[in-house]
Coordinates of C-alpha atoms and ligand atoms in Angstrom, one line a residue:
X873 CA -10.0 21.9 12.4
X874 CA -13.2 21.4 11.9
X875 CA -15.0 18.3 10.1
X876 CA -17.9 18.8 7.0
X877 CA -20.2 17.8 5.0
X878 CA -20.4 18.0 1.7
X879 CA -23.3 16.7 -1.1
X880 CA -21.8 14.3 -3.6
X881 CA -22.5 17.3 -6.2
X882 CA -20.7 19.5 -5.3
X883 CA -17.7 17.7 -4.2
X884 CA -17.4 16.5 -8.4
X885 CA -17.4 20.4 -8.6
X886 CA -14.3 20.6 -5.9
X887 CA -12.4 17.6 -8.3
X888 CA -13.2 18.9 -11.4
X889 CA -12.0 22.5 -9.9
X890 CA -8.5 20.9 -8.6
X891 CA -8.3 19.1 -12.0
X892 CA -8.2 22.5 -13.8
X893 CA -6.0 24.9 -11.8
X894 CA -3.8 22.0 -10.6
X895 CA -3.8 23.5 -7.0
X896 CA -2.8 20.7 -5.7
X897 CA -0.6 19.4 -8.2
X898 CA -2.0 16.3 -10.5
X899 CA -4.9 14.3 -9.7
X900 CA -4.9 10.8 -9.3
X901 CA -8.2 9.0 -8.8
X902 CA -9.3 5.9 -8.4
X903 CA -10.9 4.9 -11.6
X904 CA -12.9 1.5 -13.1
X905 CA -10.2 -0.9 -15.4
X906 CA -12.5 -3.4 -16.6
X907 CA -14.1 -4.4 -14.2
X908 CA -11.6 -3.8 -11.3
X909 CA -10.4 -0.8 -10.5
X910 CA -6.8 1.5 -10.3
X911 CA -5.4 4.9 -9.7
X912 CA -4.8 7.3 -12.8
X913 CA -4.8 10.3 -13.2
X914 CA -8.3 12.2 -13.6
X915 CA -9.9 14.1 -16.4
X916 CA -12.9 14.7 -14.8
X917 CA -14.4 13.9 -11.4
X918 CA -17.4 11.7 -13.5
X919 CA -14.3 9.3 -13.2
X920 CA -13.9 8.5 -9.9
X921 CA -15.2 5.4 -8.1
X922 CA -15.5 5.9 -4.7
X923 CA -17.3 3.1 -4.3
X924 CA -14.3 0.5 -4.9
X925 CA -13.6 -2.5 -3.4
X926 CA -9.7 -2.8 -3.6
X927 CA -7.5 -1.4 -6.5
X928 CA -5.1 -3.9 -8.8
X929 CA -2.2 -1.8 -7.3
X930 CA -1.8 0.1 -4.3
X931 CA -1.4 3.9 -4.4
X932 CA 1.9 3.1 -2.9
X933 CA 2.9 3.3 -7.1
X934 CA 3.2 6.8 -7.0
X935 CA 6.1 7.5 -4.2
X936 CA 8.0 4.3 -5.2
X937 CA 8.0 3.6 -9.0
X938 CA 7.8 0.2 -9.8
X939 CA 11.2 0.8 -12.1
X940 CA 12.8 4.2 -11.1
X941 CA 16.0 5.6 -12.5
X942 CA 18.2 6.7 -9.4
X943 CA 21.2 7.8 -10.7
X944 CA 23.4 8.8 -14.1
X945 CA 27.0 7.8 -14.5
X946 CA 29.8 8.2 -17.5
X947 CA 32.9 6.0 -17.2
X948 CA 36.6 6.9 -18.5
X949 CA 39.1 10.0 -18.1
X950 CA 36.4 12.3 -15.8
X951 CA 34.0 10.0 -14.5
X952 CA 30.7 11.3 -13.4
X953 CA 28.1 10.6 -11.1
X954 CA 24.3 12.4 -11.5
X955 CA 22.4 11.6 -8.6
X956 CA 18.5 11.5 -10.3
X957 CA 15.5 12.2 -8.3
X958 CA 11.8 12.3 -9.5
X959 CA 9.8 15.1 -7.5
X960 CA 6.2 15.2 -8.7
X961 CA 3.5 16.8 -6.8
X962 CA 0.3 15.1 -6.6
X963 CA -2.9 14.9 -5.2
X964 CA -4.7 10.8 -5.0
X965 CA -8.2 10.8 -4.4
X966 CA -9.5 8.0 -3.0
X967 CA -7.0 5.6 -0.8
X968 CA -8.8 3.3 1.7
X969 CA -7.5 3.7 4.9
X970 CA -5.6 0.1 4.8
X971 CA -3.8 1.4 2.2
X972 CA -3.0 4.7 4.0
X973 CA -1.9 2.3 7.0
X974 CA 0.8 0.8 4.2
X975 CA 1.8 4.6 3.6
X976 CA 2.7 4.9 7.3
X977 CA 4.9 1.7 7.3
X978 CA 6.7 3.1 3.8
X979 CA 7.2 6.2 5.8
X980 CA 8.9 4.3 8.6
X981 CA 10.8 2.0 6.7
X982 CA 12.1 4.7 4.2
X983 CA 12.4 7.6 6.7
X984 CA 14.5 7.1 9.7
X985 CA 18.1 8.5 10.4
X986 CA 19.3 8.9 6.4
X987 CA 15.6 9.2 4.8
X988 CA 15.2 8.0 1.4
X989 CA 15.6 11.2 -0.9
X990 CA 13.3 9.5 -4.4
X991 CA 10.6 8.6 -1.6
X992 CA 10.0 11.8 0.1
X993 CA 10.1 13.9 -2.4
X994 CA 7.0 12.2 -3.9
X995 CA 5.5 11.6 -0.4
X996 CA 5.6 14.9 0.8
X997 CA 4.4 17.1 -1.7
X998 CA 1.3 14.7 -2.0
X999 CA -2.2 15.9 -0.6
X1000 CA -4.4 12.3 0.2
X1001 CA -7.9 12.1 0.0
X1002 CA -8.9 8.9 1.1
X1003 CA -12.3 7.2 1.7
X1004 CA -13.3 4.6 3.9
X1005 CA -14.0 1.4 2.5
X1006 CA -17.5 0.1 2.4
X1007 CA -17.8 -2.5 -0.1
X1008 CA -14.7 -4.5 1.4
X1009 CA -13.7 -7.2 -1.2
X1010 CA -14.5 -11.1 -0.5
X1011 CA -10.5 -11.8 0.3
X1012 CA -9.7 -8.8 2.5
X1013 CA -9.6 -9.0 6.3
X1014 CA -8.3 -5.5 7.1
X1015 CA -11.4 -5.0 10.1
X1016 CA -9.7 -7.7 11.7
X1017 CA -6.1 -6.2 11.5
X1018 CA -7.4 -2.5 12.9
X1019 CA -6.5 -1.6 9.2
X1020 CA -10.3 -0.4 8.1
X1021 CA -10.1 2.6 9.9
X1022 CA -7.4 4.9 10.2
X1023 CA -7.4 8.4 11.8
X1024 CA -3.8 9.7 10.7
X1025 CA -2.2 9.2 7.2
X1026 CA -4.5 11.4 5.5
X1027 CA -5.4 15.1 4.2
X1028 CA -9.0 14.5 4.3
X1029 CA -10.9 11.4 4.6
X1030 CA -14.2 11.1 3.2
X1031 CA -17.6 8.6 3.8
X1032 CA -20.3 7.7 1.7
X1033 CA -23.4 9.0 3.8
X1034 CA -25.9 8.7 1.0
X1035 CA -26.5 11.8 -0.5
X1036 CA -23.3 13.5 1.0
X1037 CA -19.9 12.5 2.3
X1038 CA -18.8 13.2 5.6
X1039 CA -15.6 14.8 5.6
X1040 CA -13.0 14.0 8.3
X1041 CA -9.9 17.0 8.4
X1042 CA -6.7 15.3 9.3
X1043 CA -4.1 18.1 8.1
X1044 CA -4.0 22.0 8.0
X1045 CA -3.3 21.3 4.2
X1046 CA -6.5 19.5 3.9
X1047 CA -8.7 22.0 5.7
X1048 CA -7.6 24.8 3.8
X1049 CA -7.9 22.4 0.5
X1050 CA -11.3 22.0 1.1
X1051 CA -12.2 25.5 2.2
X1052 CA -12.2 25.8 -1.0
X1053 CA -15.0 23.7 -1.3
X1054 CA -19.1 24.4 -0.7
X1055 CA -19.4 22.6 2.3
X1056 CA -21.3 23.1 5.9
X1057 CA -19.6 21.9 9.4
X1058 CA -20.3 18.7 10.4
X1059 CA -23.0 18.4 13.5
X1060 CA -23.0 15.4 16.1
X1061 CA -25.5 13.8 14.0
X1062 CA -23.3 14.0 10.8
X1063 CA -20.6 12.4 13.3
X1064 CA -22.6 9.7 14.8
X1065 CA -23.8 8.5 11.6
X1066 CA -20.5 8.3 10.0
X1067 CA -19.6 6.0 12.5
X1068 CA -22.3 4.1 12.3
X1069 CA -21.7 4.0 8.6
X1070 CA -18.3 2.9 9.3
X1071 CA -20.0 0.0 12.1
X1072 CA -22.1 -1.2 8.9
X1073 CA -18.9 -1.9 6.5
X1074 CA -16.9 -3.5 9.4
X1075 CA -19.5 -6.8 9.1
X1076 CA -19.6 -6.7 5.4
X1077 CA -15.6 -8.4 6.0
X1078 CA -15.9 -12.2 5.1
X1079 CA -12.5 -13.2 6.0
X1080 CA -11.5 -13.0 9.7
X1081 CA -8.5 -13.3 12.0
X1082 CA -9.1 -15.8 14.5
X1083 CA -6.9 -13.6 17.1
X1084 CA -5.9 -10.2 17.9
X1085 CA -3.0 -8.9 15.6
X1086 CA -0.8 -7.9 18.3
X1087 CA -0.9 -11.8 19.4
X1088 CA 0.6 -13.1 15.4
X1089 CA 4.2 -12.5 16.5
X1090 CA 3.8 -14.9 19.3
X1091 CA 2.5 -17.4 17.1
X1092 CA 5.1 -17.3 15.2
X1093 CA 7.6 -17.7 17.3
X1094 CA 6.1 -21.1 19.0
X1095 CA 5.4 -22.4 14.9
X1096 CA 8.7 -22.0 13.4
X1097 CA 9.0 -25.6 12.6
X1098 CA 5.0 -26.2 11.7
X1099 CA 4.7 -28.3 8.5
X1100 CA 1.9 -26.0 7.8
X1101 CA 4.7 -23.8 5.9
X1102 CA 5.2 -26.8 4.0
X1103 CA 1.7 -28.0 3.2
X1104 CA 0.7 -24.4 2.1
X1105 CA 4.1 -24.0 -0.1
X1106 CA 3.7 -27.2 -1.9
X1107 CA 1.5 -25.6 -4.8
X1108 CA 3.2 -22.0 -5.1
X1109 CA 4.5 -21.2 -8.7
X1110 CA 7.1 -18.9 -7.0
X1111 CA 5.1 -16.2 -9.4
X1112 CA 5.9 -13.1 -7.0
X1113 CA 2.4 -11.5 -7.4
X1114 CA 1.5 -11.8 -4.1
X1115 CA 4.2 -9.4 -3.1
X1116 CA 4.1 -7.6 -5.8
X1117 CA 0.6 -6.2 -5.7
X1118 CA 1.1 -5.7 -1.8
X1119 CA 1.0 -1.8 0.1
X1120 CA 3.4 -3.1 2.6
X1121 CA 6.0 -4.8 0.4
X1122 CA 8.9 -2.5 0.6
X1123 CA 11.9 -4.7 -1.6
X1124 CA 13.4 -3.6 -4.7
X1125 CA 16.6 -4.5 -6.1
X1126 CA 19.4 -2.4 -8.2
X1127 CA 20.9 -2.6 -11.3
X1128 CA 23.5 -0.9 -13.4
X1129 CA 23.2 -0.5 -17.1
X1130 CA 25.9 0.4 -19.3
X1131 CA 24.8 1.9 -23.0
X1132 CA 26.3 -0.1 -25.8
X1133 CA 28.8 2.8 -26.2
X1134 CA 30.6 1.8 -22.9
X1135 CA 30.8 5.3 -22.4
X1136 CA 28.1 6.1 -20.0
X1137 CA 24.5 4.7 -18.5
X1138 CA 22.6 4.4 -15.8
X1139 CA 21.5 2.3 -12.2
X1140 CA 17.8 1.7 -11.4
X1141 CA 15.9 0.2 -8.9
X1142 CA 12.9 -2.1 -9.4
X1143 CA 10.7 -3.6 -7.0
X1144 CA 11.6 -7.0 -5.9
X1145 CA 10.2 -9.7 -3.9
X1146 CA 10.6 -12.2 -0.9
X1147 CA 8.5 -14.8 -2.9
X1148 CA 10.9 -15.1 -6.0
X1149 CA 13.1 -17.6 -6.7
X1150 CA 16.5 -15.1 -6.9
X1151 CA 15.3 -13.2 -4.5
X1152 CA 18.0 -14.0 -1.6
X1153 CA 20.5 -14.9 -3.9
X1154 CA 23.9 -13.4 -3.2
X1155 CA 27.5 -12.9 -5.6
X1156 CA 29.1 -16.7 -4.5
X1157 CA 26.1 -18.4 -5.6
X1158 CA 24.4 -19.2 -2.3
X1159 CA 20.8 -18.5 -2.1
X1160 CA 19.2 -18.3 1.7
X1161 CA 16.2 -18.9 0.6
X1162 CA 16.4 -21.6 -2.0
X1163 CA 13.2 -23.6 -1.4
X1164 CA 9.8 -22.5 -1.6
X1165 CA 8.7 -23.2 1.8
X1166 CA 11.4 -21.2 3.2
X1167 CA 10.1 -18.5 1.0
X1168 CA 6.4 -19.1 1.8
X1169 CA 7.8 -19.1 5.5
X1170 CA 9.8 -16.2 5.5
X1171 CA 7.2 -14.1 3.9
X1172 CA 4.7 -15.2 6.8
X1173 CA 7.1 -13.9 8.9
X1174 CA 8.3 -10.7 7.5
X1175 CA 4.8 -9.8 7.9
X1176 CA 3.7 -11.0 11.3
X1177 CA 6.9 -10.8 13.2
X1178 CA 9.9 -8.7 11.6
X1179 CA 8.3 -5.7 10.6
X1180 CA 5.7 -5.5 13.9
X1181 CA 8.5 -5.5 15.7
X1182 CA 11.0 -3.3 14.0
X1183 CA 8.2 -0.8 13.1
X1184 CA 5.2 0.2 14.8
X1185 CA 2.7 -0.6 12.3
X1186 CA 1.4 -4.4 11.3
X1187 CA 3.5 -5.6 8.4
X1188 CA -0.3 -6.7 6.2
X1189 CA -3.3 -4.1 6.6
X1190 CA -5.4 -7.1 5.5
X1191 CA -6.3 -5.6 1.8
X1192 CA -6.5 -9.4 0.4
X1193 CA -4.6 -8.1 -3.1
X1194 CA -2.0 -11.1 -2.4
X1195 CA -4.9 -13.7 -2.0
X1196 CA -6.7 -12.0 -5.5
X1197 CA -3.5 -12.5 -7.4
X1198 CA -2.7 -15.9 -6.3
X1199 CA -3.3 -18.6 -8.5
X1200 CA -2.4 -20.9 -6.5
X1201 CA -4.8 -20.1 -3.3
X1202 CA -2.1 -20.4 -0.3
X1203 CA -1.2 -16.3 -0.7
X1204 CA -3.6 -14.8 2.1
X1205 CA -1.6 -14.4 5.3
X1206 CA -4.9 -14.4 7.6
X1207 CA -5.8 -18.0 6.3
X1208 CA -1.8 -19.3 6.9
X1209 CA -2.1 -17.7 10.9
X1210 CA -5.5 -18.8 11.4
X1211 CA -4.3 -23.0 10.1
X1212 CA -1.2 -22.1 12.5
X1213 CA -3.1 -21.5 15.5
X1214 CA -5.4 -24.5 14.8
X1215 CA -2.7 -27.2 14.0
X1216 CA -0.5 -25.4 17.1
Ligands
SF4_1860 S1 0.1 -9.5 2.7 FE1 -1.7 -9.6 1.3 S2 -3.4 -8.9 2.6 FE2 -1.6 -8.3 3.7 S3 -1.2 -6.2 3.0 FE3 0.0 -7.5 1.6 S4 -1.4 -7.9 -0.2 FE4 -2.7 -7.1 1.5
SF4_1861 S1 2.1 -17.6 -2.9 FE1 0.8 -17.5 -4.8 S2 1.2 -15.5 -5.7 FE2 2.8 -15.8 -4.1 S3 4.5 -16.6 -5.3 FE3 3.3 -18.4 -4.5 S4 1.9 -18.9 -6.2 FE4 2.7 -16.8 -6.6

């Protein structure tokens, strides 16, 4: 497969082309909101902002609903059970490659030996256009977490070169997507200076990890007991945004709701979170997880330890969305590892 080039112009021709025939199913772009920025879907490729820093919510939205009906049921002399799952084919324009990395942790977590039926059929159908990240918001550490970059993940990947984006091919879908595109192959040149385009973002990050990722785990382990869990919890309202606007928070919880006829209704699952109060709650009345700091602590955790080592991929790609939506300042899991190893 061969990587191209192609001039901002006539890419907004490709989008505005897959807008109208729908070859690739709807497209979702990341679009301005105020002034932040989300995914939508596009009516036009004048739309897109390609140069964002970090959307409200991750693209992550789109393969697991935030509320998502899962099944159908009716009660009495034939009872019966409609399983219920949403396929939609889409194509997103515009994930940053952290948020890709959170894609390939979902895939893990919801794939496996009895793969999650509602996830995958969003998930596979989907074509992703990402593009790298240049303008790195002031909370986000992904270049320290390996997270800024990704070379798998993705349809095509594209990078702001000035007057044209490099295009990186990363599937057979993708190449023949945008063969149908007016673009030229890409030449060493092209190649070297997306990477040095790529170099140039990488020192824009203003938060940093003051170790290697692979070495959090151990941390962990040795700080178990660190009063640094306890400092940091002290001010948390126990709000759940931090998790909630997080690509690698994989929770949700289910419900079952009858219809005031008692005759039939319906179970969904919403996404839940480590951080709330109810959260590890069970039927007797015990919660494991009743105080804040062993909610602060476990979240820590989940992120540097259990997941790494369950999974192959890092349980936070560094986006800094939990830190953004914090009002309490103590969300941002590099700034809790980095205190860890100083007070160790
Ligand atoms: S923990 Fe925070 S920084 Fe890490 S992936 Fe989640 S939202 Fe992003
Ligand atoms: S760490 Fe911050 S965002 Fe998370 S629950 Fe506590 S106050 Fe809310």
């Amino acid at each position: 497969m061969q990587n191209r080039v192609i001039s901002k112009k006539d890419l907004a021709g490709f989008v505005d082309d897959l807008i109208k025939t729908k070859a690739a199913g709807e497209v979702i772009g990341i679009k301005a909101q105020g002034n932040k920025f989300n995914f939508g879907p596009l009516k036009s490729s004048g739309e897109l902002r390609l140069d964002y820093d970090v959307s409200l919510l991750p693209p992550k939205k789109y393969f697991f609903p935030q509320m998502e009906t899962v099944l159908k049921y009716e009660v009495g002399k034939s009872p019966m059970v409609e399983p219920l799952v949403g396929e939609q084919k889409l194509c997103i324009i515009g994930v940053h490659p952290f948020d890709i990395r959170g894609i390939l942790l979902f895939d893990a977590v919801y794939g496996g030996k009895d793969p999650d039926p509602n996830y995958f059929l969003k998930r596979n159908k989907a074509i992703i256009i990402g593009v790298d990240c240049l303008t790195p918001n002031p909370k986000a550490f992904a270049a320290s977490m390996g997270t800024n970059i990704t070379d798998e993940g993705f349809d095509l990947m594209l990078t702001d070169l000035g007057g044209d984006y490099f295009v990186t091919v990363g599937t057979s879908k993708g190449d023949s997507l945008i063969g149908k595109a007016k673009t030229k192959d890409a030449t060493p040149a092209d190649l070297e200076k997306r990477n040095k385009v790529r170099k140039d973002a990488e020192k824009k990050y203003k938060v940093s990890l003051k170790m290697k990722p692979d070495q959090i785990p151990g941390l962990l382990d040795a700080t178990w007991e660190s009063k640094v869990f306890t400092d940091k919890a002290a001010t948390c309202f126990s709000c759940g945004s931090c998790v909630m606007v997080c690509p690698t928070c994989v929770c949700f919880d289910v419900q079952d709701e009858m219809s005031l006829n008692l005759k039939d209704g319906e179970r969904y699952r919403r996404w839940d979170g480590c951080m709330l109060t109810q959260f590890a709650s069970v039927a007797s009345g015990e919660n494991f997880r009743e105080h804040k700091e062993q909610r602060f602590r476990h979240r820590m955790y989940r992120k540097g330890k259990y997941l790494v080592e369950r999974y192959k991929y890092l349980g936070c790609v560094g986006c800094g969305r939990c830190a953004i939506a914090c009002l309490a300042e103590i969300a941002s899991p590099a700034e809790t590892y980095n205190l860890l190893k100083e007070v160790k």
